Coordinates of C-alpha atoms in Angstrom, one line a residue:
T1 CA 161.1 17.2 56.6
T2 CA 163.6 19.4 58.4
P3 CA 165.3 22.7 57.4
T4 CA 168.9 22.6 56.2
A5 CA 171.3 24.9 58.0
R6 CA 174.9 25.8 58.2
T7 CA 176.5 27.5 61.2
R8 CA 174.2 30.4 61.9
P9 CA 174.7 33.6 63.7
T10 CA 172.0 34.9 66.1
E11 CA 170.0 38.1 65.6
E12 CA 170.9 41.6 66.6
G13 CA 168.1 43.9 67.4
P14 CA 167.8 47.3 65.7
T15 CA 169.8 50.1 67.1
P16 CA 167.6 52.3 69.3
G17 CA 167.0 55.9 68.3
T18 CA 166.8 59.0 70.5
D19 CA 163.8 60.2 72.2
R20 CA 163.3 63.1 69.7
A21 CA 159.6 63.9 69.4
W22 CA 159.2 63.4 65.7
S23 CA 156.1 65.0 64.2
L24 CA 153.4 63.3 62.3
A25 CA 154.3 65.6 59.4
D26 CA 157.8 64.0 59.2
L27 CA 156.2 60.6 59.0
E28 CA 153.5 61.4 56.4
A29 CA 156.1 63.2 54.1
D30 CA 158.5 60.3 54.2
P31 CA 158.6 57.8 51.3
E32 CA 158.3 54.0 51.5
A33 CA 161.3 52.5 53.1
P34 CA 163.5 50.0 51.3
G35 CA 164.1 46.6 52.8
E36 CA 166.7 46.3 55.4
A37 CA 169.8 44.2 54.9
P38 CA 170.4 41.4 57.5
P39 CA 173.3 41.9 59.9
T40 CA 176.5 40.1 59.0
R41 CA 177.5 38.9 62.4
R42 CA 175.4 38.4 65.5
R43 CA 176.2 37.4 69.1
R44 CA 174.7 34.3 70.6
R45 CA 172.0 35.2 73.2
R46 CA 168.8 34.3 74.8
R47 CA 165.7 36.2 74.0
R48 CA 162.2 36.3 75.5
T49 CA 159.1 35.5 73.7
L50 CA 155.4 35.7 74.4
L51 CA 154.3 32.6 72.5
A52 CA 154.4 30.2 75.5
A53 CA 152.3 32.5 77.6
V54 CA 149.4 32.3 75.1
I55 CA 149.8 28.6 74.8
V56 CA 149.8 28.0 78.5
L57 CA 146.8 30.2 79.3
L58 CA 144.6 28.7 76.6
L59 CA 145.8 25.1 77.1
L60 CA 145.1 25.2 80.8
A61 CA 141.6 26.4 80.2
S62 CA 140.7 22.9 78.9
V63 CA 142.1 20.8 81.8
P64 CA 140.2 19.6 84.9
L65 CA 139.3 21.7 87.8
G66 CA 142.2 20.2 89.8
I67 CA 144.6 22.4 87.9
G68 CA 143.4 25.3 90.0
W69 CA 144.8 23.6 93.1
Y70 CA 148.0 22.8 91.2
L71 CA 148.5 26.4 90.1
E72 CA 147.9 27.7 93.6
H73 CA 150.1 25.3 95.5
R74 CA 152.7 24.0 93.1
L75 CA 153.5 27.0 90.8
T76 CA 153.4 29.9 93.3
S77 CA 157.0 29.5 94.3
Q78 CA 158.2 29.0 90.7
I79 CA 156.7 31.8 88.6
G80 CA 158.9 34.8 88.3
R81 CA 157.3 38.2 89.4
I82 CA 158.0 41.6 87.9
E83 CA 157.5 44.3 90.5
G84 CA 155.9 47.7 90.0
V85 CA 154.5 47.2 86.5
F86 CA 151.3 49.1 87.1
Q87 CA 152.0 51.0 90.3
G88 CA 153.7 53.9 88.7
L89 CA 151.0 54.5 86.0
P90 CA 148.9 57.6 86.7
E91 CA 145.3 56.5 87.0
S92 CA 144.0 59.7 85.3
Q93 CA 146.0 58.7 82.1
R94 CA 144.9 55.1 81.9
P95 CA 141.9 53.9 79.9
D96 CA 138.7 53.2 81.9
K97 CA 137.3 49.7 82.1
P98 CA 133.8 49.4 80.6
A99 CA 131.2 50.0 83.3
A100 CA 129.7 47.1 85.1
G101 CA 126.9 45.4 83.2
T102 CA 128.1 46.7 79.8
P103 CA 129.8 44.7 77.0
G104 CA 133.5 44.2 77.8
A105 CA 133.1 44.8 81.6
N106 CA 134.3 41.3 82.4
A107 CA 136.9 41.0 79.7
V108 CA 140.6 40.4 80.5
N109 CA 143.4 42.1 78.6
I110 CA 146.9 40.7 78.9
L111 CA 150.0 42.3 77.3
L112 CA 152.4 39.5 76.1
M113 CA 155.9 40.6 75.5
G114 CA 159.3 39.5 74.4
T115 CA 162.5 41.6 74.5
D116 CA 165.8 41.7 72.6
R117 CA 167.9 41.6 75.8
R118 CA 171.2 39.8 75.4
S119 CA 172.0 37.7 78.4
D120 CA 174.0 34.6 79.0
V121 CA 171.8 33.6 81.9
A122 CA 168.0 33.3 82.3
T123 CA 166.1 36.5 82.7
T124 CA 162.6 35.1 83.6
G125 CA 161.2 32.6 86.0
T126 CA 162.8 31.5 89.3
D127 CA 166.0 30.6 87.5
A128 CA 166.5 34.2 86.5
K129 CA 170.0 35.5 87.4
A130 CA 169.8 38.7 85.4
P131 CA 167.7 41.8 85.9
D132 CA 164.4 41.9 83.9
W133 CA 165.2 45.4 82.6
I134 CA 168.3 47.6 82.3
P135 CA 167.6 51.2 81.1
G136 CA 168.7 51.6 77.5
A137 CA 169.9 48.0 77.1
Q138 CA 167.0 46.4 75.4
R139 CA 163.8 46.9 73.4
S140 CA 160.7 44.9 73.2
D141 CA 161.1 42.4 70.4
T142 CA 157.5 41.2 70.2
L143 CA 154.2 42.6 71.5
M144 CA 150.8 41.1 71.5
V145 CA 147.5 42.0 73.2
L146 CA 145.5 39.0 74.3
H147 CA 141.8 40.0 74.8
I148 CA 139.6 37.4 76.4
D149 CA 136.0 38.4 76.2
G150 CA 133.6 38.5 79.2
S151 CA 131.9 35.3 78.2
R152 CA 135.2 33.4 78.1
Q153 CA 134.0 31.9 74.8
V154 CA 136.1 34.0 72.3
A155 CA 139.5 35.6 72.4
A156 CA 141.7 37.6 70.1
A157 CA 145.5 37.8 69.9
V158 CA 146.5 41.0 68.2
S159 CA 150.2 41.5 67.3
I160 CA 151.7 44.9 67.2
P161 CA 154.8 45.2 64.9
R162 CA 157.8 46.2 66.9
D163 CA 158.7 49.1 64.5
S164 CA 155.2 50.6 64.8
W165 CA 155.5 54.4 64.9
V166 CA 153.4 55.5 67.9
Q167 CA 153.3 58.1 70.7
I168 CA 155.3 57.1 73.7
P169 CA 154.1 58.9 76.8
G170 CA 156.8 61.5 77.9
H171 CA 159.0 60.8 74.8
G172 CA 157.1 62.0 71.8
Y173 CA 156.8 59.7 68.8
G174 CA 159.0 56.7 68.3
K175 CA 159.0 53.0 67.6
I176 CA 156.8 51.1 70.0
N177 CA 159.8 48.9 71.0
W178 CA 161.7 51.9 72.3
A179 CA 159.2 52.2 75.2
Y180 CA 160.8 49.3 76.9
S181 CA 164.3 50.8 76.5
F182 CA 163.1 54.2 77.9
G183 CA 161.0 53.0 80.8
G184 CA 160.8 49.2 81.0
P185 CA 157.5 47.2 81.4
S186 CA 155.6 50.2 82.9
L187 CA 156.2 52.5 80.0
T188 CA 155.5 49.7 77.5
V189 CA 152.1 49.1 79.2
A190 CA 151.4 52.9 79.1
T191 CA 152.3 53.1 75.4
V192 CA 150.1 50.1 74.5
E193 CA 147.2 51.5 76.5
K194 CA 147.5 54.9 74.8
L195 CA 147.6 53.3 71.4
T196 CA 144.7 50.9 71.9
G197 CA 142.4 52.5 74.5
L198 CA 142.3 49.1 76.2
R199 CA 143.2 48.9 79.9
M200 CA 145.8 46.2 80.4
D201 CA 145.1 43.9 83.3
H202 CA 148.3 41.9 83.3
L203 CA 151.7 41.4 81.8
A204 CA 153.4 38.1 80.9
V205 CA 157.0 37.4 79.6
V206 CA 158.6 34.1 78.8
D207 CA 162.3 33.5 78.0
W208 CA 163.2 32.0 74.6
E209 CA 165.0 29.1 76.3
G210 CA 161.7 28.3 78.1
F211 CA 159.9 28.3 74.7
K212 CA 162.4 25.8 73.4
E213 CA 161.9 23.6 76.5
L214 CA 158.1 23.8 76.1
T215 CA 158.2 22.7 72.5
D216 CA 160.5 19.8 73.2
H217 CA 158.5 18.8 76.2
V218 CA 155.4 18.1 74.0
G219 CA 157.4 16.3 71.4
G220 CA 157.5 19.1 68.8
V221 CA 154.8 20.5 66.5
D222 CA 153.9 20.2 62.8
I223 CA 154.0 23.3 60.5
D224 CA 153.2 23.6 56.8
V225 CA 155.5 25.7 54.6
P226 CA 153.7 26.5 51.3
E227 CA 156.8 27.2 49.2
T228 CA 160.6 26.9 49.7
V229 CA 162.2 29.9 51.4
Y230 CA 165.7 30.7 52.3
D231 CA 166.7 32.6 55.5
K232 CA 170.0 34.3 54.6
A233 CA 170.4 35.7 58.1
N234 CA 170.5 32.3 59.7
Q235 CA 171.5 30.4 56.6
V236 CA 168.6 28.1 56.7
T237 CA 166.5 26.7 53.9
W238 CA 162.9 25.7 54.5
P239 CA 161.7 23.3 51.8
A240 CA 158.1 23.4 50.9
G241 CA 156.0 20.8 52.8
R242 CA 155.3 19.7 56.3
H243 CA 157.9 20.1 59.0
H244 CA 158.0 18.5 62.4
L245 CA 159.8 21.1 64.6
D246 CA 161.7 20.6 67.8
G247 CA 162.4 23.5 70.0
E248 CA 165.5 24.7 68.2
Q249 CA 163.9 24.5 64.8
A250 CA 160.8 26.2 66.1
L251 CA 162.9 29.2 67.1
L252 CA 164.4 29.4 63.6
Y253 CA 160.9 29.3 62.2
V254 CA 159.3 31.9 64.3
R255 CA 162.3 34.3 64.2
Q256 CA 162.8 34.4 60.4
R257 CA 162.0 37.6 58.5
Y258 CA 164.7 37.8 55.9
G259 CA 163.7 35.9 52.8
L260 CA 160.0 36.2 53.5
P261 CA 158.1 38.5 51.1
G262 CA 156.5 40.4 54.0
G263 CA 159.6 40.6 56.2
D264 CA 158.6 41.3 59.8
F265 CA 154.9 41.1 58.9
D266 CA 155.3 37.5 57.8
R267 CA 157.4 36.7 60.9
V268 CA 154.5 37.8 63.0
K269 CA 152.1 35.6 61.1
R270 CA 154.6 32.7 61.6
Q271 CA 154.5 33.2 65.3
Q272 CA 150.7 33.2 65.2
A273 CA 150.6 30.1 63.0
F274 CA 152.8 28.3 65.4
M275 CA 150.6 29.1 68.4
R276 CA 147.6 27.9 66.4
A277 CA 149.4 24.6 65.6
V278 CA 150.2 24.0 69.2
L279 CA 146.7 24.7 70.4
Q280 CA 144.9 22.7 67.7
A281 CA 147.2 19.7 67.3
S282 CA 147.6 16.6 69.5
L283 CA 149.2 18.6 72.3
H284 CA 145.8 20.0 73.3
Q285 CA 144.2 16.5 73.7
E286 CA 147.3 14.8 75.1
M287 CA 147.5 17.3 77.9
R288 CA 144.0 16.4 79.0
K289 CA 144.6 12.7 78.9
D290 CA 148.0 12.5 80.6
P291 CA 148.3 14.2 84.0
Q292 CA 152.1 13.4 84.2
M293 CA 152.6 15.1 80.9
L294 CA 150.5 18.1 82.0
Y295 CA 152.4 18.5 85.3
G296 CA 155.7 18.3 83.6
F297 CA 154.6 20.9 81.1
L298 CA 153.5 23.2 83.9
D299 CA 156.7 22.8 85.7
T300 CA 158.6 23.9 82.6
V301 CA 156.3 26.9 82.3
A302 CA 156.7 27.9 85.9
R303 CA 160.5 27.8 85.7
N304 CA 160.5 30.2 82.7
I305 CA 157.5 32.6 82.9
S306 CA 157.5 35.9 84.6
V307 CA 154.3 37.9 85.2
D308 CA 153.4 41.2 86.9
S309 CA 153.6 40.9 90.7
G310 CA 149.9 41.7 91.1
W311 CA 148.8 38.6 89.2
S312 CA 148.4 36.0 91.9
S313 CA 148.4 32.3 91.3
A314 CA 144.9 32.2 92.7
D315 CA 143.7 34.8 90.2
M316 CA 145.4 32.8 87.4
A317 CA 143.5 29.7 88.6
K318 CA 140.2 31.6 88.6
L319 CA 140.8 32.8 85.0
V320 CA 141.7 29.3 83.9
F321 CA 138.6 27.8 85.5
S322 CA 136.4 30.5 84.0
M323 CA 137.7 29.4 80.5
R324 CA 136.9 25.7 81.0
D325 CA 134.6 25.7 78.0
F326 CA 136.9 27.7 75.8
R327 CA 138.0 26.1 72.5
S328 CA 141.2 27.0 70.8
A329 CA 139.3 27.4 67.5
N330 CA 137.7 30.5 69.0
L331 CA 141.0 32.3 69.3
R332 CA 141.4 34.8 66.5
F333 CA 144.9 35.7 65.4
L334 CA 145.5 39.0 63.6
T335 CA 147.9 42.0 63.3
V336 CA 146.9 45.6 64.0
P337 CA 146.0 47.3 60.7
V338 CA 148.9 48.9 59.0
L339 CA 149.4 51.2 56.0
G340 CA 152.9 49.9 55.2
T341 CA 156.5 50.8 55.9
G342 CA 158.4 54.1 55.6
R343 CA 161.2 56.1 57.1
V344 CA 161.4 58.8 59.7
G345 CA 164.8 60.3 59.6
S346 CA 167.2 57.3 59.6
Q347 CA 164.6 55.0 61.1
S348 CA 162.7 52.4 59.2
V349 CA 159.2 52.4 60.7
V350 CA 155.8 50.7 60.3
R351 CA 152.9 53.1 59.6
L352 CA 149.7 52.1 61.4
N353 CA 146.3 52.5 59.8
V354 CA 144.9 54.7 62.7
P355 CA 141.2 54.7 61.7
A356 CA 141.1 51.0 61.0
G357 CA 143.0 50.4 64.3
Q358 CA 140.5 52.5 66.2
E359 CA 137.7 50.4 64.9
L360 CA 139.4 47.2 65.9
W361 CA 140.2 48.4 69.4
R362 CA 136.7 49.7 69.9
D363 CA 135.2 46.4 68.9
L364 CA 137.5 44.5 71.3
R365 CA 136.7 46.9 74.1
T366 CA 133.0 46.2 73.7
D367 CA 133.5 42.4 73.2
R368 CA 132.6 42.4 69.5
I369 CA 135.4 40.1 68.4
D370 CA 133.1 37.9 66.3
Q371 CA 131.4 40.8 64.7
W372 CA 134.7 42.4 63.7
S373 CA 136.0 39.1 62.4
A374 CA 132.9 38.6 60.3
V375 CA 133.6 41.9 58.5
H376 CA 137.4 41.6 58.4
W377 CA 137.8 37.9 57.9
D378 CA 140.4 38.4 55.3
E379 CA 142.7 40.1 57.9
L380 CA 142.7 37.1 60.2
T381 CA 145.8 34.9 60.1
G382 CA 145.1 31.7 58.3
D383 CA 146.2 28.1 59.1
V384 CA 149.1 28.2 56.6
V385 CA 151.4 31.2 56.2
R386 CA 154.6 31.9 54.3

């Protein structure tokens, strides 16, 4: 089954606000926000997404040891590097890593990010011909914290809605996606660290075009749509049933929010469901059986992914090898707890549930993913989403 579509515009990101330091009182006093109308005309563009970064890391964890050599010698010259991501962050303002010998001491936290940058040329990987960041020109479109526990047996991918109202260091309160506009990758890392209390070890970004290539390279993926929905922004109807998605269709699926009951919240769940489908479907097994397919996949990844310059290929290989016994079923997908939506001035925002969020981040920091999941199992993203 395939979605039906007419000529579709592409999506405009929300207009960025100012750096006014709104107060918490402004937020608490504001009523629930009405739904936003979709834009009527959008310019064609490429956008970056984090999905492939998660897929790659967890997929590679299941392949033979030889992949370490491949990463070190084959991919080094192809992976894009983002300079200065962590160098400018004051050490005194960053969260501490858990002390050696305590739970969470050996965990790895990776900030996965996509931006709404409009560009006619690639912005990530060795094919990039445009700068990674231009001040004020773009905002982060998608944010996810990937926490891999110290045992390398369990991981959690926690999505943070792009309109979450948070404190941005040096800029007061604002939407979390403004941080990228104000200060690029470094300020985004600082903002996420302030929100979560988790120290980020690395940053990874992948271009939308690379995501399409990756999906097509593996022959597409299967997704279940529980009931028919219409995306009026892209003029696409998704009939209820199973869909085999190629790269272009996958982009339509993971980018839809208009026409979904939960809007952007449901879009986040679609992104998570898609990652789960890739990890648990035949792709996972085929990559292990077919070295040629694996190497082709990695070449596609390397051409499109960018990571912080401090994350060497050797360190990637070590992380991958340490996860050799990891199983995709042990990856928990969820969204940071929220209270709902509202308005601050003219801005439609997402209100985070701060106490519930603090509990989540504390349990991640101490490698209690399974314990948190057992209590909050109903908050985990299921196999089938709207």
